Coordinates of C-alpha atoms in Angstrom, one line a residue:
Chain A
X1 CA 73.6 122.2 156.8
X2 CA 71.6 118.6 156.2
X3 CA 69.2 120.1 154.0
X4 CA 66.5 120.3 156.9
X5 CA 64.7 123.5 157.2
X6 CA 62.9 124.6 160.2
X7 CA 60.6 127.5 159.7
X8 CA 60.3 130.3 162.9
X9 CA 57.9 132.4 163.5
X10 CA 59.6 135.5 162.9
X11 CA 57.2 138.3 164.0
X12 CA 59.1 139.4 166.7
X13 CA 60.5 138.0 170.3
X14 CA 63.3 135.3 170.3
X15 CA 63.8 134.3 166.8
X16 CA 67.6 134.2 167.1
X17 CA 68.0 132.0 170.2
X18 CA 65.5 129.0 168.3
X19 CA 67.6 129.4 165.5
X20 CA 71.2 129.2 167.1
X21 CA 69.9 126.2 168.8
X22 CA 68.8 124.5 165.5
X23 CA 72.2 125.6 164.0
X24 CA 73.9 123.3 166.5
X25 CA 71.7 120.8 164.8
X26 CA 72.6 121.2 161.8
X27 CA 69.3 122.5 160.7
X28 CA 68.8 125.5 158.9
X29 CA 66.5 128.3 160.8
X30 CA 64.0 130.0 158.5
X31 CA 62.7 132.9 159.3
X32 CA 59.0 132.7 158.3
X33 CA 57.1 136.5 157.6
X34 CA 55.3 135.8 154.8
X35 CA 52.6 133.1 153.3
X36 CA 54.6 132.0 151.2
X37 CA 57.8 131.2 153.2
X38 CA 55.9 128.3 154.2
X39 CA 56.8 126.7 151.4
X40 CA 60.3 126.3 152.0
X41 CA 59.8 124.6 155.3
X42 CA 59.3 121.3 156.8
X43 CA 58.2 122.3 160.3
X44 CA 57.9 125.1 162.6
X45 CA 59.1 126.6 165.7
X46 CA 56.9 129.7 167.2
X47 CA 59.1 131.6 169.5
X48 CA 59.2 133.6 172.8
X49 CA 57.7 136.8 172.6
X50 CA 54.8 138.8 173.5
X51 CA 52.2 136.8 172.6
X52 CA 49.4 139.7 171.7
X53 CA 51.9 141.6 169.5
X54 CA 52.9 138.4 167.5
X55 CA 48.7 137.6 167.4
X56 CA 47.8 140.7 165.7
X57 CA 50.5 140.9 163.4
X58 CA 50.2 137.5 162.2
X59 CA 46.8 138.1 161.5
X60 CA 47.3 141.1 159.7
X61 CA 49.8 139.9 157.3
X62 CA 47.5 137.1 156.3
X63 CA 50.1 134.6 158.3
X64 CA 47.2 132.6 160.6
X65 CA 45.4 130.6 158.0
X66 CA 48.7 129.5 156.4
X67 CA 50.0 128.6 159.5
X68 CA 47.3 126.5 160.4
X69 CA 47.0 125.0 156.9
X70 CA 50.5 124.2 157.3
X71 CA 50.2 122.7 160.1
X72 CA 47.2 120.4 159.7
X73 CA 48.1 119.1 155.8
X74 CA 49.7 115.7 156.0
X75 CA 52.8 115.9 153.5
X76 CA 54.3 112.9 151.8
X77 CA 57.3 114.2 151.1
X78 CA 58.4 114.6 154.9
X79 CA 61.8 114.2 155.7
X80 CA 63.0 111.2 156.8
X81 CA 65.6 112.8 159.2
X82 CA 62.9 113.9 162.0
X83 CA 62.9 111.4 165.2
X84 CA 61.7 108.2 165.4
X85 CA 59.6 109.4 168.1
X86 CA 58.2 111.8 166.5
X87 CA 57.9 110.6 162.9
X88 CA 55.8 107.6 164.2
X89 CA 53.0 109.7 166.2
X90 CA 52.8 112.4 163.5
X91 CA 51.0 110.7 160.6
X92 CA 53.0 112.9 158.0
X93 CA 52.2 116.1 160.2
X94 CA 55.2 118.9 159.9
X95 CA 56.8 118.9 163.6
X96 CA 55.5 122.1 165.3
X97 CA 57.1 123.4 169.0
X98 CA 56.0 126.5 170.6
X99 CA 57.4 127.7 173.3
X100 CA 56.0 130.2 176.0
X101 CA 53.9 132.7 173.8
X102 CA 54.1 130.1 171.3
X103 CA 51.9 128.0 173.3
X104 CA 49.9 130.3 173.9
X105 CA 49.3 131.3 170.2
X106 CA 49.0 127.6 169.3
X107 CA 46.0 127.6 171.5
X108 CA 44.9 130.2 170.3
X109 CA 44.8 129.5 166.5
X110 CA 42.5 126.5 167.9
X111 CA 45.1 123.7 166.8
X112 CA 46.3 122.7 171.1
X113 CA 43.5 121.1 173.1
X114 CA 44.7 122.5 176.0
X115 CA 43.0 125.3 178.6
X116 CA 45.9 127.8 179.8
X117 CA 45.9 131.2 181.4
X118 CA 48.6 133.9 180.7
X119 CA 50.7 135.6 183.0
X120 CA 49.6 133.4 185.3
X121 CA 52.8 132.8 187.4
X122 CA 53.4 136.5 188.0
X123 CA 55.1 139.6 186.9
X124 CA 58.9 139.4 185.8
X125 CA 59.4 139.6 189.5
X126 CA 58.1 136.0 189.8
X127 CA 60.2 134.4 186.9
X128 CA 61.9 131.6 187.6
X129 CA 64.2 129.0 186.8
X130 CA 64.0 125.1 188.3
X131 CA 65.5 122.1 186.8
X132 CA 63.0 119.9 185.5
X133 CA 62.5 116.4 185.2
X134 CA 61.3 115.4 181.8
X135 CA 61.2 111.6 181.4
X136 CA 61.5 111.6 178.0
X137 CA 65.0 113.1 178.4
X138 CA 66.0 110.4 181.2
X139 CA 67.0 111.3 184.4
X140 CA 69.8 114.3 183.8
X141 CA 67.1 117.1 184.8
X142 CA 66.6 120.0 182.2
X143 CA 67.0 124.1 182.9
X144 CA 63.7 125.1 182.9
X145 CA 63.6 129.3 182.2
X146 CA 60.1 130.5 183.0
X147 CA 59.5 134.2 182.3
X148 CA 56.3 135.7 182.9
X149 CA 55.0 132.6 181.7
X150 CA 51.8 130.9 180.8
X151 CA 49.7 128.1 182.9
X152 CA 48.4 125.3 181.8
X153 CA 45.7 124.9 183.6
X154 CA 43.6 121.3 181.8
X155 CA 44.7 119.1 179.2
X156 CA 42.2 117.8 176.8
X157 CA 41.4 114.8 175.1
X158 CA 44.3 113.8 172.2
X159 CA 47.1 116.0 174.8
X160 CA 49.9 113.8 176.1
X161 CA 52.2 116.0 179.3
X162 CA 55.9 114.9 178.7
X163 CA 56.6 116.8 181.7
X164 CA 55.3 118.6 184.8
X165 CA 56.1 121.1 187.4
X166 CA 54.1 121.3 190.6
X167 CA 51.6 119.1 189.4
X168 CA 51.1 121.7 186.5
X169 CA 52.2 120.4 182.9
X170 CA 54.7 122.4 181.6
X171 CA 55.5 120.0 178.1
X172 CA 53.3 118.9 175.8
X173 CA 52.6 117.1 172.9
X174 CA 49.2 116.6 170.7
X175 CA 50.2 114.6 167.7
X176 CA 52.8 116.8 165.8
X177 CA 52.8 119.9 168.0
X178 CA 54.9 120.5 170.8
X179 CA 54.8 123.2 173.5
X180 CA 56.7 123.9 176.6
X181 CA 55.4 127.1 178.8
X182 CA 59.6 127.3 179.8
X183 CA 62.2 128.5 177.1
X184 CA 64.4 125.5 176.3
X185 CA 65.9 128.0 173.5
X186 CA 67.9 130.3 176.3
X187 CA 69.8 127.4 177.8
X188 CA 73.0 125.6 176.5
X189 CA 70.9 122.6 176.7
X190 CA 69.7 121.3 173.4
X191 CA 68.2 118.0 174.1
X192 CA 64.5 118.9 173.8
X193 CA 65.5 121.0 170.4
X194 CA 67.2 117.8 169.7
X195 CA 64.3 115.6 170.6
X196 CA 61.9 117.1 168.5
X197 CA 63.6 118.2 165.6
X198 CA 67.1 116.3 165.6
X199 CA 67.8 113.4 163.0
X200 CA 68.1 110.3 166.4
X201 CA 66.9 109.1 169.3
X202 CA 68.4 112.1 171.8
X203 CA 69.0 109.0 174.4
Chain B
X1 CA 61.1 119.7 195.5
X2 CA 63.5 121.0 193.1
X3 CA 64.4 124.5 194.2
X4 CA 63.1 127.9 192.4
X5 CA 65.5 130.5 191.4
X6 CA 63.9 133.9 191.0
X7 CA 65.5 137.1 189.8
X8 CA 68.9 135.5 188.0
X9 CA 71.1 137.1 185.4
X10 CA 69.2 134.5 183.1
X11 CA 66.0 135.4 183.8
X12 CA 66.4 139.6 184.0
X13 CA 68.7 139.3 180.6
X14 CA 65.6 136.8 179.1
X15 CA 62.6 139.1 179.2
X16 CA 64.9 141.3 177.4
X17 CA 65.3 139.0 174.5
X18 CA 61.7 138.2 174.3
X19 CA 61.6 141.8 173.5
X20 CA 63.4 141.5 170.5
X21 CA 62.1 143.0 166.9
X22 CA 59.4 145.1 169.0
X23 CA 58.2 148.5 169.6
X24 CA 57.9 149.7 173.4
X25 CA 56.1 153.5 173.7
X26 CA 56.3 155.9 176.2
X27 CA 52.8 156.3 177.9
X28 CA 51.2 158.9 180.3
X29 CA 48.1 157.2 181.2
X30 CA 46.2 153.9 181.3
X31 CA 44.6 155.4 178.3
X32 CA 47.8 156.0 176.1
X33 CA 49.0 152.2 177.9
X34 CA 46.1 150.5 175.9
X35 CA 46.5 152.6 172.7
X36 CA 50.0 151.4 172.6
X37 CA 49.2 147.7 173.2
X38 CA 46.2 147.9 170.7
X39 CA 48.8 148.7 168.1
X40 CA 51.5 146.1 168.8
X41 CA 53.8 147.4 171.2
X42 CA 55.5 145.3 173.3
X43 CA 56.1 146.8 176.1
X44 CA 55.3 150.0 177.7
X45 CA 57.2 153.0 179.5
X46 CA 55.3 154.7 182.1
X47 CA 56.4 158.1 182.5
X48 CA 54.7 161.5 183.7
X49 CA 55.8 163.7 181.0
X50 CA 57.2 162.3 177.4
X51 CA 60.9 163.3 176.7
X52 CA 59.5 166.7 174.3
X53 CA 57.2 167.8 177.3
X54 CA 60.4 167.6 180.0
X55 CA 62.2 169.5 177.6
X56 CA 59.9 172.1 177.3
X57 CA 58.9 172.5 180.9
X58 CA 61.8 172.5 182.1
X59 CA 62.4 171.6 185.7
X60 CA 63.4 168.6 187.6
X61 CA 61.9 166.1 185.9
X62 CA 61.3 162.7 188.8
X63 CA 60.4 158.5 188.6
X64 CA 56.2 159.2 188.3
X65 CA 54.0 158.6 190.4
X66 CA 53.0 155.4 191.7
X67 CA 49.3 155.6 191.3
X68 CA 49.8 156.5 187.8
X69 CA 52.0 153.6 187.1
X70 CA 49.5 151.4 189.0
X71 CA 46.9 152.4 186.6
X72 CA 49.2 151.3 183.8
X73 CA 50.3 148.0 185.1
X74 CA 46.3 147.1 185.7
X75 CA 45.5 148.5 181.9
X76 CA 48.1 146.3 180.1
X77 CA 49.0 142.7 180.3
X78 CA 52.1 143.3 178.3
X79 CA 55.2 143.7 180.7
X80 CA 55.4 147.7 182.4
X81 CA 58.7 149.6 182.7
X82 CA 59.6 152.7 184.2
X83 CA 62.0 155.3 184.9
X84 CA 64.7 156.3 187.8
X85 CA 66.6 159.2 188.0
X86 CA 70.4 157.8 187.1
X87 CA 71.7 157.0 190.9
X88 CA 68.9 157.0 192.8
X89 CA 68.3 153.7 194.1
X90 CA 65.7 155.0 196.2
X91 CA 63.0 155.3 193.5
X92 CA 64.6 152.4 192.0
X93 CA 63.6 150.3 195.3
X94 CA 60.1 151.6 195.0
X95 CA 59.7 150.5 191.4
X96 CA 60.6 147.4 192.7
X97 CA 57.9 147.6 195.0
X98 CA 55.7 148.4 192.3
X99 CA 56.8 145.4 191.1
X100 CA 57.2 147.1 187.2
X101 CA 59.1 144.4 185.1
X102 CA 61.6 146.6 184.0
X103 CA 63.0 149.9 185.5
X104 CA 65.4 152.2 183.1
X105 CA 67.7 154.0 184.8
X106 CA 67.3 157.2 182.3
X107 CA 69.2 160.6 181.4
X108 CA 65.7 161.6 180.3
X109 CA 65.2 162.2 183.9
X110 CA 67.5 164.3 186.1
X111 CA 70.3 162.8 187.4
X112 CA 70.5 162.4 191.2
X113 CA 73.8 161.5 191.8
X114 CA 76.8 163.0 189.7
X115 CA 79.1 159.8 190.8
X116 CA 77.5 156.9 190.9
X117 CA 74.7 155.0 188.7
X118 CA 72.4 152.4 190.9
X119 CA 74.1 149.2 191.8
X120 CA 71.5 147.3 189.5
X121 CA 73.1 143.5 190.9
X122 CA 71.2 144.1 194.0
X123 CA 67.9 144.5 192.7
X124 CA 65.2 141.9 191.7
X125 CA 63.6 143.8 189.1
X126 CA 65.9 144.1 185.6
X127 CA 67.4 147.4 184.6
X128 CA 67.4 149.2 181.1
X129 CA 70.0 152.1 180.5
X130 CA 71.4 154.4 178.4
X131 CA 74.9 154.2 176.4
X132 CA 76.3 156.5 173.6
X133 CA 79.4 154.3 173.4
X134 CA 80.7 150.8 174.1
X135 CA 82.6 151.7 177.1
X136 CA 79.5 153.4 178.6
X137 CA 77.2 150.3 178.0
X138 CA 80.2 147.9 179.6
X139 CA 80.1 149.6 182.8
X140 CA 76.3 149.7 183.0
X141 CA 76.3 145.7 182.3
X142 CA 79.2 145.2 184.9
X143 CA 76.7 147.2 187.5
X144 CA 74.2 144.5 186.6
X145 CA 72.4 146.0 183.5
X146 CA 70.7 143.3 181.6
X147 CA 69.6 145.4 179.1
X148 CA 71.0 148.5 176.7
X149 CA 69.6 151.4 174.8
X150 CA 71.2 153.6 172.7
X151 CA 70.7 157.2 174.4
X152 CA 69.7 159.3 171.0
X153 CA 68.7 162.7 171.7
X154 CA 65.0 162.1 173.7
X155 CA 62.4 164.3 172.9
X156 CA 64.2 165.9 169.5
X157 CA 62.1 163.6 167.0
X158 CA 65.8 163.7 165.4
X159 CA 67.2 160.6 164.9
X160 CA 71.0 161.6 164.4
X161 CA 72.1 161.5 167.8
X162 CA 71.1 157.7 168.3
X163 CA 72.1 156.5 164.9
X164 CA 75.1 157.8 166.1
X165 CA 75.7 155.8 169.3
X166 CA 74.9 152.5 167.5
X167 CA 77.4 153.0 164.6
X168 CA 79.4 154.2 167.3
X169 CA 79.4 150.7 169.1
X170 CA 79.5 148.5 166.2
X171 CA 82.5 150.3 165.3
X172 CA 84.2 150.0 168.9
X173 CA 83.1 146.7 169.0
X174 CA 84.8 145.4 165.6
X175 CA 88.0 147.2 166.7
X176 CA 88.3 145.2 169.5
X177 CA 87.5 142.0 167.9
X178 CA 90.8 143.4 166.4
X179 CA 93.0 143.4 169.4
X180 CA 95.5 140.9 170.7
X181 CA 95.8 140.6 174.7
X182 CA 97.2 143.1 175.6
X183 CA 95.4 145.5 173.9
X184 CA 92.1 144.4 175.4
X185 CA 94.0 144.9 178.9
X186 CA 94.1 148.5 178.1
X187 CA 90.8 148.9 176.9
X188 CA 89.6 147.5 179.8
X189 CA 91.8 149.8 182.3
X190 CA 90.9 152.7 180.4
X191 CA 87.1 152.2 180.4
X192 CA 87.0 151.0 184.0
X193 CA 85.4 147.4 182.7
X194 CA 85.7 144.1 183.7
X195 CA 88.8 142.3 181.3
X196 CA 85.6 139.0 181.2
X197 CA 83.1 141.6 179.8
X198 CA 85.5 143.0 177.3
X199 CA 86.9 139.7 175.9
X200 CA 82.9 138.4 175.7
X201 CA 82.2 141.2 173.8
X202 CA 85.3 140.3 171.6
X203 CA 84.2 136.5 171.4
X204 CA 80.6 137.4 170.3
X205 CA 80.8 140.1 168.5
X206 CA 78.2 142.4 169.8
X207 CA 77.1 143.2 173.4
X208 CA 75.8 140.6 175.6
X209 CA 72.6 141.7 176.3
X210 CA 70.0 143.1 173.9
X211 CA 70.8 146.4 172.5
X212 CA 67.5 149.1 171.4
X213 CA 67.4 151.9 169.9
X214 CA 66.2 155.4 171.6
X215 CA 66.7 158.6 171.5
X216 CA 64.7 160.8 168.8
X217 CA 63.0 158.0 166.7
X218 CA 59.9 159.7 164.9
X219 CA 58.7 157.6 161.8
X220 CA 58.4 154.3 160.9
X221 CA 61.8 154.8 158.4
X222 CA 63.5 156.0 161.5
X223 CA 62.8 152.6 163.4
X224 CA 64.1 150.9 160.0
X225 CA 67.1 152.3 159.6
X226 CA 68.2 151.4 163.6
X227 CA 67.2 147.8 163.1
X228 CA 69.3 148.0 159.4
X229 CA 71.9 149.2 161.7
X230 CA 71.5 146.3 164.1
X231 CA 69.5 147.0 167.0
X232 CA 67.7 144.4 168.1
X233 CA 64.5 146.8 169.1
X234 CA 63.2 150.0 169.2
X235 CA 62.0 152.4 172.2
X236 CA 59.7 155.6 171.1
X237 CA 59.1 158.4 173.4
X238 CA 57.8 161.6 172.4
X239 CA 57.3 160.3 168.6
X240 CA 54.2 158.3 168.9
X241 CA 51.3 160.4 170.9
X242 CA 53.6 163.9 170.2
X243 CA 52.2 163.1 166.3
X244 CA 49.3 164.1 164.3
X245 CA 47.6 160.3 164.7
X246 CA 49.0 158.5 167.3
X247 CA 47.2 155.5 166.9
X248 CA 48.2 155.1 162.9
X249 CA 52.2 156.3 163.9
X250 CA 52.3 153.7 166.8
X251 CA 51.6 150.7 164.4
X252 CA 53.3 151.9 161.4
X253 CA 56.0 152.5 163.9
X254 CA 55.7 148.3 165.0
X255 CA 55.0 147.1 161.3
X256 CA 58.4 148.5 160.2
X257 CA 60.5 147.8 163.0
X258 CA 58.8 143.8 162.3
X259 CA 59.6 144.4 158.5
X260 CA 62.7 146.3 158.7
X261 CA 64.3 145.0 155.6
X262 CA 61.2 145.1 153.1
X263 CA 61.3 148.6 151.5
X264 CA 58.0 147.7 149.8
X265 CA 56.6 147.2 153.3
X266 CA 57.8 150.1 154.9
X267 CA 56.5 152.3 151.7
X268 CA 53.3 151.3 152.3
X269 CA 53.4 151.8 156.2
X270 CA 54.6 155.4 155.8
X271 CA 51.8 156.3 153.6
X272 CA 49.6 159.2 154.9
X273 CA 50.6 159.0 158.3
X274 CA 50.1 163.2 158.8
X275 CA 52.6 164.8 160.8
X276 CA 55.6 163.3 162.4
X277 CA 56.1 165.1 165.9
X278 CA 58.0 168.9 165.2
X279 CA 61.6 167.9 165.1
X280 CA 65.0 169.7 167.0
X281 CA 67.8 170.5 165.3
X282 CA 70.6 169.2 167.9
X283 CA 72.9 172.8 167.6
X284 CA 69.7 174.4 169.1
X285 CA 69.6 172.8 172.1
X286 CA 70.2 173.9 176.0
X287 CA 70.1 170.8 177.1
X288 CA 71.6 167.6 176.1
X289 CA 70.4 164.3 177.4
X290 CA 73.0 161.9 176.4
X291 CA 75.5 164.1 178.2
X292 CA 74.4 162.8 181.7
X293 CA 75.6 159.5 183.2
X294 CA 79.0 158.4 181.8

């Protein structure tokens, strides 16, 4: 491993999948139940899951105040192997990504500026996959996996889309925190993984 | 426009693995539905009668009714499965209707066809079922299972029978990461599985969909010592609202299965939880569960 280590939320849901894809990376996946495991980490993926479930049992294990400390504390001592990309826009900020329930958690532990609306493309009988253009990828399209996903429905001020889908964004970024209603994590694609947390330029 | 796929292997095996490290209850009612997602489940079965009741009452025991499962799916937002008889593809289509998100094609109900299991690869709607052995959970997969459960003993509140069927599969499973070609070839022919399936579950080293546990889970230590023995989840019937406080048992029951490995945790969860549902010794039965389906 490089030494990186990338904290997920390990309540429940998807943990495994986020961490084989960081693997590939070369970045060691840590799983993250405690306060204090934030400690040993330099940014954070929230995973897949149901997002009520992983809401309530974060706050009863004392996890949603650390998190969001974590999150918001500009560190010094950030690593020098995140992206270019990402290092620039994130004034010292760990790198956060959330995907699905993870984006939904993020707004609500009041840190995305973002409106959104669970459930809101269906039951599991309305989960779909697309291929995606996200510019930031260039113009091989990306497997998007939408289960029972959330909508974004308004972006607020400080919220940049990196991509959309039906003129809904699906990718976001406000400073350091990502979140993409799709699950990048169950495809053998790594760019966006890569993109975020990976040591270059995925181009 | 790009083009939407709905209803693909990817998509029926990945609401499965968003599952993962959760609790999902048998419920009655809208009322039991809420309980359970108040206290962390992830999921929730919709059934008429829990596993101990069908037992006792005997008779056929049939997919519930709609209304019922209506009521559910309006209660909850977290996704709602529910059961078929094993081979009836009938109920199965009107699950589908009902547009559940997951339907288990369960031994807990009686079987209606003694040959064949549904063809799960025609339908929209992911399918759940029951294995007590590797072979078993390879054929349901090749019939377009995208997810597996350990069978237990449903409605015993005695754990044996499922701890039994995992160990059982990890062991099959690291025997054939054992075998050479042509020993997989047999396995294969012998089991009536697909060679592909067999050498995947070679190459990974477990199954390749999520695997829970069921079958007989009472207490939060039960749910513990599954996970410990690497399922990726747990399914409680009869054990949550057959118990003294179902509302304490239920999130116990999700706190350990989240903190599987932390013995300090799971002391403190099992504290003063009352009575675990009245248990069944497996000798004592009339009826065994995980002897339907094959």
């Amino acid at each position: 491993m490089g030494g990186k280590k990338i904290g997920i939320l390990a309540i429940h849901g998807d943990v495994a999948e986020h961490a084989a894809v960081l693997r590939k990376l070369k970045i060691e996946p840590i799983e993250i139940r405690a306060a204090e495991d934030f400690e040993k980490i330099e940014g954070l993926i929230i995973p897949g899951g149901e997002s009520t479930t992983i809401y309530d049992l974060a706050k009863t294990y004392g996890l949603i105040s650390p998190l969001r400390k974590f999150i918001t504390t500009p560190r010094k001592n950030l690593p020098t192997t995140c992206s270019e990309s990402c290092r620039t826009a994130n004034h010292q900020l760990p790198t956060i990504f959330g995907t699905c329930a993870g984006l939904i958690l993020l707004v609500k532990f009041g840190l995305l500026n973002v409106e959104i609306e669970r459930n809101a493309y269906g039951r599991q009988l309305d989960s779909f996959e697309v291929n995606l253009n996200v510019p930031i990828l260039g113009s091989r399209k990306f497997p998007g996996v939408f289960i029972r996903a959330p909508k974004i429905l308004r972006v607020g001020k400080g919220v940049e889309t990196l991509a959309e889908f039906e003129g809904t964004p699906i990718f976001i970024r406000q400073r350091n925190i990502f979140a993409a209603s799709f699950h990048p994590e169950l495809v053998n694609d790594i760019r966006i993984h890569k993109f975020i947390f990976g040591l270059k330029s995925p181009r | 426009m790009p083009k939407k796929k709905t209803a693909t292997p990817r998509l029926k095996k990945g609401l499965s693995q968003m599952l993962k490290g959760g609790v999902i209850m048998d419920v009655v009612n809208a009322e039991q539905a809420r309980i359970a997602e108040k206290a962390g489940s992830v999921s929730v079965m919709a059934l008429e009668r829990v596993p101990s009741d069908i037992r006792k009452d005997g008779g056929v025991a049939r997919m519930s009714d709609p209304k019922m499962i209506r009521e559910i799916q309006k209660a909850v937002s977290i996704p709602v499965m529910a059961k078929v008889r094993i081979g009836h593809f009938v109920e199965a289509q009107i699950l589908e209707a009902l547009e559940v998100d997951y339907i288990d094609e369960s031994e807990v109900l009686t079987p209606a066809d003694e040959k064949f299991h549904v063809d799960k690869s025609k339908f929209k709607i992911p399918f759940v079922c029951g294995a007590t052995y590797l072979g078993e959970a390879l054929r349901r997969i090749a019939e377009g299972a995208a997810m597996i459960r350990t069978k237990g003993e449903a409605g015993t509140g005695n754990v044996v029978e499922a701890v039994k069927h995992i160990r059982t599969i990890n062991e099959e499973i690291a025997s054939l990461r054992k075998m050479r070609e042509a020993g997989l070839k047999k396995y294969a022919a012998t089991e009536h599985v697909p060679l592909d399936l067999v050498k995947k579950v070679r190459k990974l080293g477990r199954l390749p969909v999520v695997n829970f546990a069921a079958g007989g889970i009472a207490t939060p230590a039960d749910a513990a010592l599954l996970m410990q023995l690497g399922c990726d989840g747990v399914f409680v019937g009869s054990g949550i609202f057959k118990s003294k406080h179902p509302e304490k048992m239920a999130r116990a029951i999700v706190e350990a299965t989240m903190n599987f490995r932390d013995a300090k945790i799971l002391a403190k969860v099992s504290e003063g939880l009352g009575e675990a549902m009245r248990g069944l010794e497996i000798a004592t039965l009339e009826t065994k569960l995980a002897g339907r389906g094959w």
